[in-house]
Coordinates of C-alpha atoms in Angstrom, one line a residue:
Chain R
M246 CA 0.0 0.0 0.0
V247 CA 2.9 2.3 0.7
A248 CA 4.5 1.8 -2.7
E249 CA 1.1 2.6 -4.2
S250 CA 0.7 5.9 -2.5
M251 CA 4.3 6.8 -3.3
A252 CA 3.7 6.0 -6.9
A253 CA 0.7 8.3 -6.9
Q254 CA 2.9 11.0 -5.5
A255 CA 5.4 10.5 -8.2
Q256 CA 2.8 11.4 -10.8
K257 CA 2.7 15.0 -9.5
P258 CA 4.9 17.4 -11.5
R259 CA 8.3 17.9 -10.0
W260 CA 9.6 21.2 -8.8
G261 CA 12.2 21.5 -11.4
E262 CA 9.6 21.2 -14.2
M263 CA 7.0 23.4 -12.7
E264 CA 7.3 26.5 -14.9
D265 CA 8.4 24.6 -18.0
E266 CA 5.0 23.2 -18.6
E267 CA 2.2 25.1 -20.3
A268 CA -0.9 25.5 -18.2
E269 CA -3.9 23.7 -19.5
D270 CA -7.4 23.6 -18.3
L271 CA -8.8 21.0 -20.6
D272 CA -10.8 18.7 -18.3
F273 CA -12.1 16.7 -21.1
L274 CA -8.6 15.4 -21.8
L275 CA -8.6 13.6 -18.5
P276 CA -8.8 9.9 -18.5
P277 CA -12.0 8.6 -16.8
K278 CA -12.1 7.4 -13.2
Q279 CA -11.1 3.8 -12.8
V280 CA -12.0 1.4 -10.1
V281 CA -9.9 -1.8 -9.8
G282 CA -10.8 -4.7 -7.5
P283 CA -11.4 -5.7 -4.8
D284 CA -8.9 -8.5 -5.6
E285 CA -8.3 -11.7 -3.5
N286 CA -6.5 -9.7 -0.9
G287 CA -9.4 -7.3 -0.5
I288 CA -7.4 -4.4 -2.1
K289 CA -9.6 -2.0 -4.1
K290 CA -8.1 0.8 -6.1
I291 CA -9.7 4.0 -7.3
I292 CA -7.8 6.1 -9.8
E293 CA -8.9 9.6 -10.4
Y294 CA -7.5 12.4 -12.5
K295 CA -7.9 16.1 -12.1
F296 CA -6.2 19.4 -12.8
N297 CA -5.0 21.2 -9.7
D298 CA -4.9 24.9 -9.1
E299 CA -1.7 25.4 -11.0
G300 CA -3.2 23.5 -14.0
H301 CA -1.2 20.4 -13.5
K302 CA -2.6 17.0 -14.1
V303 CA -2.8 15.1 -10.9
K304 CA -3.4 11.4 -10.6
T305 CA -4.9 10.3 -7.3
T306 CA -4.7 6.7 -6.5
T307 CA -6.8 5.7 -3.5
T308 CA -6.2 2.3 -2.2
I309 CA -8.7 0.7 0.1
R310 CA -8.5 -2.6 1.9
V311 CA -11.8 -4.3 2.3
R312 CA -11.4 -6.4 5.4
K313 CA -13.7 -9.1 6.8
L314 CA -13.9 -8.5 10.5
A315 CA -14.9 -12.0 11.5
E316 CA -12.0 -13.8 9.9
A317 CA -10.3 -14.6 13.2
R318 CA -11.2 -18.0 14.7
L319 CA -13.0 -17.4 18.0
S320 CA -13.8 -19.7 20.8
K321 CA -17.4 -20.5 21.6
R322 CA -17.1 -18.5 24.8
A323 CA -15.7 -15.5 22.9
I324 CA -18.6 -15.7 20.4
E325 CA -21.0 -15.7 23.3
R326 CA -19.3 -12.7 24.9
R327 CA -19.8 -10.9 21.7
S328 CA -23.5 -10.7 22.4
W329 CA -23.2 -9.5 25.9
G330 CA -25.1 -6.4 26.7
K331 CA -23.2 -3.3 27.5
F332 CA -22.9 -2.3 31.2
G333 CA -21.7 0.5 33.3
D334 CA -20.8 3.8 31.6
A335 CA -20.7 2.0 28.3
A336 CA -24.4 1.4 28.5
T337 CA -25.4 4.9 29.5
Q338 CA -22.8 7.1 27.8
D339 CA -21.7 5.4 24.6
A340 CA -24.2 6.5 22.1
A341 CA -23.7 5.8 18.5
G342 CA -21.2 8.1 16.8
D343 CA -19.8 9.5 20.1
N344 CA -16.2 9.0 18.9
R345 CA -15.2 6.9 21.9
T346 CA -13.5 4.5 19.6
N347 CA -11.8 6.0 16.5
V348 CA -9.7 4.5 13.8
S349 CA -6.6 6.6 13.4
T350 CA -6.6 8.7 10.2
E351 CA -2.9 8.4 10.2
E352 CA -1.2 5.4 8.8
I353 CA 1.3 4.3 11.5
L354 CA 4.2 2.1 10.3
L355 CA 6.5 0.0 12.2
E356 CA 9.5 2.3 11.6
R357 CA 12.7 0.4 11.0
P358 CA 15.6 1.8 13.0
R359 CA 18.2 3.9 11.3
P360 CA 21.5 4.6 12.8
P361 CA 21.8 8.4 13.2
G362 CA 23.7 10.2 10.6
S363 CA 24.3 7.1 8.5
K364 CA 24.4 7.4 4.8
Q365 CA 21.4 5.2 4.2
E366 CA 22.7 3.6 1.1
E367 CA 20.4 0.5 1.5
T368 CA 17.2 2.4 2.1
K369 CA 18.1 4.7 -0.8
A370 CA 18.2 1.7 -3.0
S371 CA 15.0 0.1 -1.6
G372 CA 13.0 3.0 -0.2
D373 CA 13.3 5.5 -3.1
P374 CA 9.9 5.7 -4.6
F375 CA 11.3 6.5 -8.0
Q376 CA 13.1 3.2 -8.2
V377 CA 10.4 1.0 -7.0
S378 CA 7.7 0.0 -9.4
K379 CA 4.3 -1.1 -8.4
A380 CA 5.3 -4.7 -8.6
G381 CA 8.1 -4.1 -6.2
G382 CA 10.9 -4.5 -8.7
V383 CA 13.5 -1.9 -9.7
L384 CA 12.2 0.6 -12.1
M385 CA 14.5 2.3 -14.6
V386 CA 14.9 6.0 -14.2
C387 CA 16.6 8.1 -16.7
R388 CA 18.4 10.9 -14.9
T389 CA 18.5 13.0 -18.1
C390 CA 14.9 13.2 -19.0
L391 CA 13.5 11.8 -15.7
R392 CA 11.4 9.3 -17.6
K393 CA 10.7 6.2 -15.6
G394 CA 10.8 2.6 -16.8
D395 CA 11.7 3.5 -20.4
H396 CA 15.4 3.4 -20.6
W397 CA 18.6 3.9 -18.6
T398 CA 20.4 7.2 -18.5
A399 CA 23.1 5.9 -20.9
Q400 CA 20.6 4.9 -23.5
C401 CA 18.6 8.2 -23.3
P402 CA 17.7 9.4 -26.8
Y403 CA 17.8 13.0 -25.5
K404 CA 21.1 12.6 -23.9
D405 CA 22.8 15.3 -25.9
L406 CA 19.8 16.9 -27.5
A407 CA 17.3 17.5 -24.8
Q408 CA 19.2 18.0 -21.7
P409 CA 19.5 21.7 -22.0
N410 CA 15.8 22.0 -22.7
F411 CA 14.7 19.7 -20.0
M412 CA 16.6 21.2 -17.2
N413 CA 17.0 24.7 -18.5
K414 CA 20.7 24.2 -18.6
P415 CA 22.7 26.7 -20.6
P416 CA 24.2 25.0 -23.6
T417 CA 27.4 23.3 -22.7
P418 CA 30.5 24.0 -24.7
D419 CA 31.4 20.3 -24.6
A420 CA 30.5 19.7 -28.2
D421 CA 32.8 22.4 -29.4
K422 CA 35.8 21.1 -27.5
P423 CA 38.4 19.4 -29.5
G424 CA 38.6 15.7 -28.9
L425 CA 35.2 15.5 -27.3
G426 CA 32.7 13.8 -29.7
K427 CA 29.1 13.8 -29.1
N428 CA 29.0 10.5 -27.5
T429 CA 32.1 10.5 -25.4
Y430 CA 31.7 10.5 -21.7
V431 CA 32.8 13.6 -19.9
S432 CA 33.1 13.2 -16.1
P433 CA 30.8 15.6 -14.3
A434 CA 33.6 17.4 -12.7
L435 CA 35.0 18.3 -16.1
R436 CA 31.8 19.5 -17.7
D437 CA 31.3 23.2 -18.4
K438 CA 35.0 23.9 -18.2
G439 CA 37.5 25.4 -20.4
P440 CA 40.7 23.6 -21.4
G441 CA 43.4 23.0 -18.9
E442 CA 44.4 20.4 -16.3
R443 CA 42.8 20.5 -12.8
T444 CA 44.3 19.4 -9.6
P445 CA 42.1 17.5 -7.1
T446 CA 42.3 20.4 -4.7
E447 CA 40.9 22.7 -7.3
M448 CA 38.1 20.3 -7.9
R449 CA 37.4 20.1 -4.2
R450 CA 37.3 23.8 -3.9
R451 CA 35.0 24.0 -6.8
N452 CA 32.7 21.5 -5.2
D453 CA 32.6 23.5 -2.0
E454 CA 31.6 26.5 -4.0
N455 CA 28.6 24.7 -5.4
S456 CA 27.5 23.7 -1.9
V457 CA 24.1 24.8 -1.0
R458 CA 23.1 25.1 2.7
V459 CA 19.5 24.0 3.4
S460 CA 18.2 25.0 6.8
N461 CA 14.9 24.8 8.7
L462 CA 14.6 21.2 7.7
S463 CA 12.1 19.0 9.5
E464 CA 13.6 16.4 11.8
D465 CA 12.4 13.6 9.7
T466 CA 14.3 14.7 6.6
R467 CA 17.1 12.4 5.6
E468 CA 19.8 12.5 3.0
A469 CA 17.7 10.6 0.6
D470 CA 14.9 13.1 0.9
L471 CA 17.2 16.0 0.2
G472 CA 18.5 14.1 -2.9
E473 CA 14.9 13.6 -4.1
L474 CA 14.1 17.3 -3.5
F475 CA 17.2 18.7 -5.3
R476 CA 17.8 16.1 -8.0
P477 CA 15.4 17.7 -10.5
F478 CA 17.6 20.8 -10.7
G479 CA 20.7 18.9 -11.8
T480 CA 23.2 16.3 -10.9
V481 CA 23.7 16.2 -7.1
S482 CA 27.1 15.0 -6.0
R483 CA 26.6 14.9 -2.3
T484 CA 23.8 15.4 0.2
Y485 CA 24.4 15.7 3.9
V486 CA 22.1 16.2 6.9
A487 CA 23.6 17.2 10.2
F488 CA 22.7 15.0 13.1
D489 CA 23.1 15.7 16.8
Q490 CA 25.5 13.2 18.1
K491 CA 23.8 13.0 21.5
T492 CA 20.2 12.7 20.7
G493 CA 20.6 11.2 17.2
M494 CA 18.0 13.7 15.9
S495 CA 18.4 15.8 12.9
R496 CA 19.7 19.3 13.7
G497 CA 17.6 20.8 11.1
F498 CA 20.1 21.7 8.4
G499 CA 22.0 20.0 5.7
F500 CA 24.1 20.6 2.6
V501 CA 23.6 19.7 -1.0
N502 CA 26.5 19.8 -3.5
F503 CA 25.7 20.3 -7.1
V504 CA 28.0 19.5 -10.0
S505 CA 27.4 22.7 -11.7
R506 CA 27.0 26.1 -10.2
E507 CA 24.0 27.0 -12.5
D508 CA 22.0 24.1 -11.1
A509 CA 22.8 25.2 -7.6
E510 CA 21.7 28.7 -8.3
R511 CA 18.5 27.6 -9.8
A512 CA 17.8 25.4 -6.9
I513 CA 18.4 28.2 -4.5
N514 CA 16.1 30.5 -6.4
K515 CA 13.4 27.9 -6.6
L516 CA 13.5 26.3 -3.2
N517 CA 14.3 29.2 -0.9
G518 CA 11.1 29.7 0.9
Y519 CA 9.5 26.5 -0.4
G520 CA 7.3 24.8 2.1
Y521 CA 8.6 21.3 2.8
D522 CA 7.1 19.1 5.4
N523 CA 5.2 22.1 6.8
L524 CA 8.3 24.1 7.4
I525 CA 9.6 26.9 5.1
L526 CA 13.0 26.0 3.8
R527 CA 15.8 28.4 3.7
V528 CA 18.2 27.6 0.9
E529 CA 21.4 29.6 0.4
W530 CA 25.0 29.3 -0.6
A531 CA 27.0 27.6 2.0
A532 CA 29.5 29.7 3.7
P533 CA 33.0 28.7 2.7
R534 CA 34.6 26.3 5.0
A535 CA 37.0 27.9 7.5
T536 CA 40.4 26.5 6.9
Chain E
M97 CA -1.4 -0.2 10.1
R98 CA -4.1 2.1 11.3
P99 CA -4.4 1.9 15.0
I100 CA -7.7 2.1 16.8
L101 CA -7.8 4.9 19.3
M102 CA -9.9 4.2 22.4
K103 CA -10.8 7.2 24.6
G104 CA -12.4 5.7 27.6
H105 CA -10.2 7.3 30.3
E106 CA -9.7 10.8 31.5
R107 CA -6.4 10.2 33.2
P108 CA -3.2 8.4 32.2
L109 CA -3.4 4.7 31.6
T110 CA -1.7 2.4 34.1
Y111 CA -2.3 -1.2 32.9
L112 CA -3.7 -3.2 30.0
K113 CA -4.7 -6.9 30.1
Y114 CA -6.1 -9.2 27.5
N115 CA -8.2 -12.2 28.5
R116 CA -7.1 -15.7 27.6
D117 CA -9.1 -15.9 24.5
G118 CA -7.9 -12.5 23.3
D119 CA -11.3 -11.1 22.6
L120 CA -11.5 -8.7 25.6
L121 CA -9.1 -6.0 26.6
F122 CA -9.2 -4.6 30.1
S123 CA -7.7 -1.1 30.7
C124 CA -6.9 0.5 34.0
A125 CA -6.2 4.2 34.5
K126 CA -5.6 6.8 37.1
D127 CA -9.3 7.7 36.8
H128 CA -11.3 5.4 39.0
T129 CA -13.1 3.2 36.5
P130 CA -11.5 0.3 34.6
N131 CA -12.9 -0.4 31.2
V132 CA -13.4 -3.5 29.1
W133 CA -13.2 -3.4 25.3
F134 CA -13.7 -5.8 22.5
A135 CA -10.2 -6.4 21.3
D136 CA -11.0 -6.7 17.6
N137 CA -12.8 -3.4 16.8
G138 CA -12.2 -1.5 20.0
E139 CA -15.8 -1.1 21.0
R140 CA -16.4 -0.5 24.7
L141 CA -18.3 -3.3 26.4
G142 CA -18.5 -1.9 29.9
T143 CA -17.0 -0.2 32.9
Y144 CA -16.3 -1.3 36.5
R145 CA -17.5 1.5 38.7
G146 CA -16.8 1.4 42.4
H147 CA -13.2 2.3 43.0
N148 CA -12.4 5.6 44.7
G149 CA -8.8 6.0 43.6
A150 CA -6.4 5.3 40.7
V151 CA -6.5 1.7 39.6
W152 CA -3.0 0.4 39.2
T153 CA -3.4 -3.2 37.8
C154 CA -6.0 -5.8 37.0
D155 CA -6.1 -9.5 36.1
V156 CA -8.8 -11.6 34.6
S157 CA -9.5 -15.2 35.4
R158 CA -8.8 -17.8 32.8
D159 CA -12.4 -18.4 32.1
S160 CA -13.0 -14.7 31.7
T161 CA -15.7 -14.5 34.4
R162 CA -13.9 -12.6 37.1
L163 CA -11.8 -9.5 37.2
I164 CA -9.6 -8.4 40.1
T165 CA -8.3 -4.8 40.4
G166 CA -5.9 -3.1 42.7
S167 CA -6.4 0.5 43.5
A168 CA -4.9 3.4 45.3
D169 CA -8.1 3.6 47.4
Q170 CA -6.5 0.9 49.6
T171 CA -8.7 -1.9 48.2
A172 CA -8.5 -4.7 45.7
K173 CA -11.9 -5.6 44.3
L174 CA -13.3 -8.7 42.6
W175 CA -15.8 -8.0 39.7
D176 CA -18.1 -9.9 37.6
V177 CA -16.7 -9.5 34.1
K178 CA -20.1 -9.8 32.4
T179 CA -22.2 -7.3 34.3
G180 CA -19.6 -5.0 36.0
T181 CA -21.0 -5.6 39.5
Q182 CA -18.6 -5.6 42.4
L183 CA -18.4 -9.1 44.0
F184 CA -16.0 -8.5 46.9
S185 CA -13.6 -5.9 48.2
F186 CA -10.3 -6.7 50.0
N187 CA -9.4 -3.8 52.3
F188 CA -5.9 -2.8 53.1
K189 CA -4.2 -0.1 55.1
S190 CA -2.2 1.2 52.1
P191 CA -2.8 1.4 48.4
A192 CA -2.9 -1.9 46.5
R193 CA -0.5 -1.9 43.5
A194 CA -0.1 -5.3 41.8
V195 CA -2.6 -8.1 41.5
E196 CA -2.6 -11.5 39.8
F197 CA -4.6 -14.6 39.8
A198 CA -2.7 -17.8 40.4
V199 CA -2.9 -20.7 37.9
G200 CA -6.3 -22.3 38.6
D201 CA -7.7 -19.0 39.9
K202 CA -7.9 -20.3 43.5
L203 CA -5.4 -17.8 44.8
A204 CA -4.5 -14.2 44.1
V205 CA -1.5 -12.2 45.0
I206 CA -1.9 -8.5 45.9
T207 CA 0.9 -6.1 46.8
T208 CA 0.5 -3.0 48.9
D209 CA 2.6 0.1 48.9
P210 CA 4.5 1.6 51.8
F211 CA 2.2 4.2 53.3
M212 CA 1.7 6.0 56.6
G213 CA 4.0 3.8 58.6
E214 CA 3.0 0.7 56.8
T215 CA 5.8 -1.2 54.9
S216 CA 5.2 -2.7 51.6
A217 CA 3.8 -6.2 51.6
I218 CA 2.8 -9.1 49.4
H219 CA -0.6 -10.6 50.4
V220 CA -1.9 -13.9 49.1
K221 CA -5.7 -14.3 49.3
S222 CA -7.7 -17.4 48.5
I223 CA -10.5 -16.9 46.0
A224 CA -13.5 -18.9 46.8
G225 CA -15.5 -20.5 43.9
D226 CA -18.7 -19.6 45.8
L227 CA -18.9 -16.0 46.6
N228 CA -20.6 -16.6 50.0
D229 CA -17.5 -18.3 51.2
Q230 CA -15.2 -15.5 50.3
T231 CA -13.2 -14.0 53.1
S232 CA -10.7 -11.3 53.3
E233 CA -8.2 -13.3 55.4
S234 CA -4.8 -13.5 53.9
V235 CA -3.3 -17.0 53.4
I236 CA 0.1 -15.5 53.9
V237 CA 1.7 -12.0 54.1
I238 CA 5.2 -11.5 53.0
K239 CA 7.1 -8.4 54.1
G240 CA 10.7 -7.4 53.6
P241 CA 11.6 -5.5 50.6
Q242 CA 12.0 -1.7 51.0
G243 CA 10.1 0.6 48.7
R244 CA 7.2 0.0 46.5
I245 CA 6.6 -3.4 45.0
T246 CA 5.6 -2.5 41.5
R247 CA 4.7 -6.0 40.2
A248 CA 4.2 -9.5 41.7
V249 CA 3.4 -12.6 39.7
W250 CA 3.2 -16.3 40.3
G251 CA 6.0 -18.6 39.4
P252 CA 5.7 -22.1 37.9
L253 CA 3.0 -24.3 39.6
N254 CA 2.2 -21.5 42.0
K255 CA 5.2 -22.6 44.1
T256 CA 6.9 -19.3 44.0
I257 CA 6.0 -15.6 43.8
L258 CA 8.2 -13.2 41.9
S259 CA 8.3 -9.6 42.9
V260 CA 10.0 -6.5 41.5
G261 CA 10.1 -3.1 42.8
E262 CA 11.7 0.3 43.3
D263 CA 14.8 -1.2 44.8
A264 CA 15.7 -2.6 41.4
T265 CA 15.8 -6.2 42.6
V266 CA 13.9 -9.2 41.4
R267 CA 13.0 -11.6 44.2
I268 CA 11.6 -15.1 44.3
W269 CA 9.5 -16.1 47.4
D270 CA 8.3 -19.4 48.5
T271 CA 4.5 -19.4 48.5
E272 CA 4.1 -21.9 51.4
T273 CA 6.6 -20.5 53.8
G274 CA 7.0 -16.9 52.7
K275 CA 10.8 -17.3 52.7
L276 CA 13.1 -15.5 50.3
L277 CA 14.5 -18.1 47.9
K278 CA 16.5 -16.0 45.4
E279 CA 17.5 -12.5 44.8
S280 CA 18.7 -11.0 41.5
D281 CA 22.4 -10.2 41.3
K282 CA 23.2 -6.5 41.8
E283 CA 25.9 -6.6 39.1
T284 CA 23.9 -8.1 36.3
G285 CA 20.5 -6.9 37.4
H286 CA 18.8 -3.5 36.9
Q287 CA 20.3 -0.3 38.3
K288 CA 17.1 1.6 38.8
S289 CA 13.5 1.1 39.8
I290 CA 11.8 -1.8 37.9
T291 CA 8.6 -0.6 36.5
S292 CA 7.1 -3.6 34.8
L293 CA 7.2 -7.4 34.5
S294 CA 5.7 -9.7 31.9
K295 CA 5.8 -13.4 31.8
S296 CA 6.2 -15.5 28.6
M297 CA 3.2 -17.4 27.4
D298 CA 4.6 -20.7 28.7
G299 CA 5.8 -19.2 31.9
T300 CA 9.5 -20.3 31.5
H301 CA 10.9 -16.8 31.4
F302 CA 9.9 -13.2 32.0
I303 CA 10.9 -9.7 31.0
T304 CA 11.4 -6.7 33.2
G305 CA 11.5 -3.1 32.3
S306 CA 13.3 -0.5 34.3
L307 CA 14.0 3.2 34.6
D308 CA 17.6 2.5 33.9
K309 CA 16.6 2.5 30.2
S310 CA 16.9 -1.2 29.7
A311 CA 14.8 -4.3 29.8
K312 CA 16.0 -7.7 30.8
L313 CA 14.9 -11.3 30.0
W314 CA 15.2 -13.7 33.0
D315 CA 14.9 -17.4 33.5
I316 CA 12.0 -17.8 35.9
R317 CA 13.6 -20.7 37.9
T318 CA 17.3 -19.8 38.1
L319 CA 16.8 -16.0 38.0
T320 CA 19.7 -15.5 35.6
V321 CA 19.7 -12.7 33.1
I322 CA 19.4 -14.2 29.6
K323 CA 19.2 -11.1 27.5
T324 CA 19.4 -7.3 27.9
Y325 CA 17.6 -4.8 25.7
V326 CA 19.1 -1.4 25.8
T327 CA 17.0 1.6 24.7
T328 CA 17.3 5.3 24.9
A329 CA 14.5 6.2 27.3
P330 CA 13.2 4.9 30.7
V331 CA 11.1 1.8 30.2
N332 CA 7.6 1.9 31.7
A333 CA 6.0 -1.1 30.1
V334 CA 7.2 -4.4 28.5
A335 CA 5.4 -7.1 26.6
M336 CA 6.5 -10.3 24.8
S337 CA 5.0 -11.5 21.6
P338 CA 3.4 -15.0 22.0
L339 CA 3.9 -15.6 18.3
L340 CA 7.2 -14.3 17.2
D341 CA 10.5 -13.8 19.0
H342 CA 9.8 -10.2 19.6
V343 CA 9.7 -8.1 22.7
V344 CA 8.2 -4.6 22.9
L345 CA 9.3 -1.9 25.2
G346 CA 7.3 1.2 25.9
G347 CA 8.2 4.3 27.9
G348 CA 9.6 7.7 27.4
Q349 CA 10.9 10.3 29.7
D350 CA 8.9 11.1 32.9
A351 CA 5.9 13.3 32.2
V352 CA 7.2 15.5 35.0
N353 CA 10.4 16.2 33.0
V354 CA 8.8 16.9 29.6
T355 CA 8.8 20.6 30.0
M356 CA 12.3 20.7 31.6
T357 CA 14.3 18.9 29.0
D358 CA 14.9 19.4 25.3
H359 CA 11.9 18.9 23.2
R360 CA 13.8 16.4 21.0
A361 CA 14.2 13.8 23.7
G362 CA 10.6 12.7 24.0
K363 CA 10.7 9.2 22.5
F364 CA 7.2 8.1 23.2
E365 CA 7.5 5.0 21.0
A366 CA 6.7 1.4 21.4
K367 CA 10.0 -0.2 20.4
F368 CA 10.2 -3.7 19.0
Y369 CA 13.3 -5.8 19.7
D370 CA 14.3 -9.2 18.5
K371 CA 14.1 -11.4 21.6
I372 CA 17.2 -13.4 20.8
L373 CA 19.5 -11.0 18.9
E374 CA 18.7 -8.1 21.2
Q375 CA 18.5 -5.9 18.2
E376 CA 15.9 -3.2 17.5
I377 CA 13.4 -4.1 14.8
G378 CA 11.4 -0.9 14.8
G379 CA 9.3 1.6 16.6
V380 CA 5.6 2.4 16.6
K381 CA 4.9 6.0 17.3
G382 CA 1.6 7.7 18.1
H383 CA 1.3 8.6 21.8
F384 CA 1.6 12.1 23.0
G385 CA 3.1 11.1 26.2
P386 CA 5.1 8.2 27.8
I387 CA 3.7 4.7 27.3
N388 CA 2.6 3.3 30.6
A389 CA 1.1 0.0 29.5
L390 CA 1.6 -2.6 26.8
A391 CA -0.1 -5.8 26.1
F392 CA 0.1 -8.4 23.3
N393 CA -3.0 -10.2 22.2
P394 CA -2.6 -13.9 23.0
D395 CA -2.8 -14.7 19.3
G396 CA 0.2 -12.4 18.6
K397 CA -1.5 -10.6 15.8
S398 CA -2.3 -7.3 17.6
F399 CA -1.0 -5.3 20.5
S400 CA -2.3 -2.4 22.4
S401 CA -0.5 0.4 24.2
G402 CA -1.8 2.8 26.8
G403 CA -0.2 6.2 27.4
E404 CA 0.1 9.1 29.7
D405 CA -2.2 10.9 27.2
G406 CA -5.2 8.8 28.3
Y407 CA -5.5 6.9 25.0
V408 CA -5.4 3.2 24.4
R409 CA -4.1 2.5 20.9
L410 CA -5.0 -0.9 19.5
H411 CA -2.7 -2.0 16.7
H412 CA -3.5 -4.9 14.3
F413 CA -0.3 -5.8 12.5
D414 CA 0.1 -5.4 8.8
P415 CA 0.9 -8.7 7.0
D416 CA 4.5 -7.6 6.4
Y417 CA 5.1 -7.5 10.1
F418 CA 5.2 -11.2 10.2
N419 CA 7.9 -11.4 7.5
I420 CA 10.4 -9.0 9.1
K421 CA 13.9 -10.2 8.8
I422 CA 16.9 -8.5 10.5

């Protein structure tokens, strides 16, 4: 059920694409409402489409589990007790619909423990909604065009052509460079650069320059979430969330390093002041590391 | 999973108990009226009105006909489960804290707190099958340990009584003579007040939770520590899954200290641990205050927690809970 709702979320337009799309209010273009199930597990799915306020098409998948209450095997005595009359305050005070017993509106999960401050590589692989298909298998995601399930990044037909358009990237001078054919791989660190050798320290400094400080994060935000939030703006080389060593709780800020400065700038412009997890994010250039 | 929230109490919960068949759930709170609920859908069946103080613990007989409750109004009361009528009242000179029926429901152990010059004591009462023969005479009274006795349960074959208390020691007493048979080791045992105790389904081992932020699994005969589960907050409640090798610890910082410490250190979670590997499996959040009571349904497919916030939360596990691997 979790994978389902996440998949529904993934249908919403991403932040990086928001202004690139043309607003449409053509309700008749929407696919009709679908009801699937209930299947043998009692899972019933309702898929609805609508345009939201910003004119984006939103797919809402509601998953309902139809459960038979009396599936448990009960003893004779227990069945007899079922028909007992109410007594005490239950008889006098519990009218129908008095909300004495409620089913939580919130889905509570058995949360698996996470060592504080850990890099979360495993959960990234398994918990990332973009990589998990409905069937539970790994879904292909193209980082260039963000298309899911179609092809891998390396096989992207838009690899050279569409990247600038998709991500609003300024045209890279790569193609003009001598010795760099259209299909040759250029390491991210060397893209957008003039000729000349670079020492590792220079690259490091450069990386620090593209570091974006994100503060006012909610405590539940992890590295993976930051990556998810910032990836639409460009290739992210590092995400980091600061954890308090004593309590193991998030300290409410983190850093995201972009490969290119332009992406970082766009991310700052777009996400500074963006409401994330009911807090308003503050996104700015990270202060240079004191050395 | 979507827990069922049961709001039947106006004050913090103190104890939760399922009956043997797992279809009824009894809840005790600091308000004066224990409640009984249907354990599948959380509907309230009835209340037991008559106590005049906080109700600390309860126990239900194996055939689910009688309920015994221990209360701060210095009484322990027997109730008819079906109608909620009071059958008998045992009067003490100090608040009654822990109660439990013996195997066979012919005896009950009741502990009383130190109060107004009275020292804490463990009373054993005989429970008559016919109500007219019921007396308030104690079969035996055991005195000795200092401080409050927070929990007392019967050992195998009713031959022993186990008690835990504020002095951080687990003790085994002989039921016949009242002699102290065994005492837990100071080194390996708990360092702070023991708040809770829960026996395994087969009665071979038990788990204790303590304010020293740990829970320990003990052998019921030799009183040796088998396992230790370390957590980050004081433990107020413990429960053992009858189905899987899981234990649950509930707690959180003292309600008194909530405003005086950092807001981050709340930790009002029911934490699941692997019983054998002592490793944390996960946590179930939801309460707005420390968890005071935990109970597993005897079928192992649901559990309930009661908190300082006055709510009982009844959780039916999702199917994937049963396939968790570490």
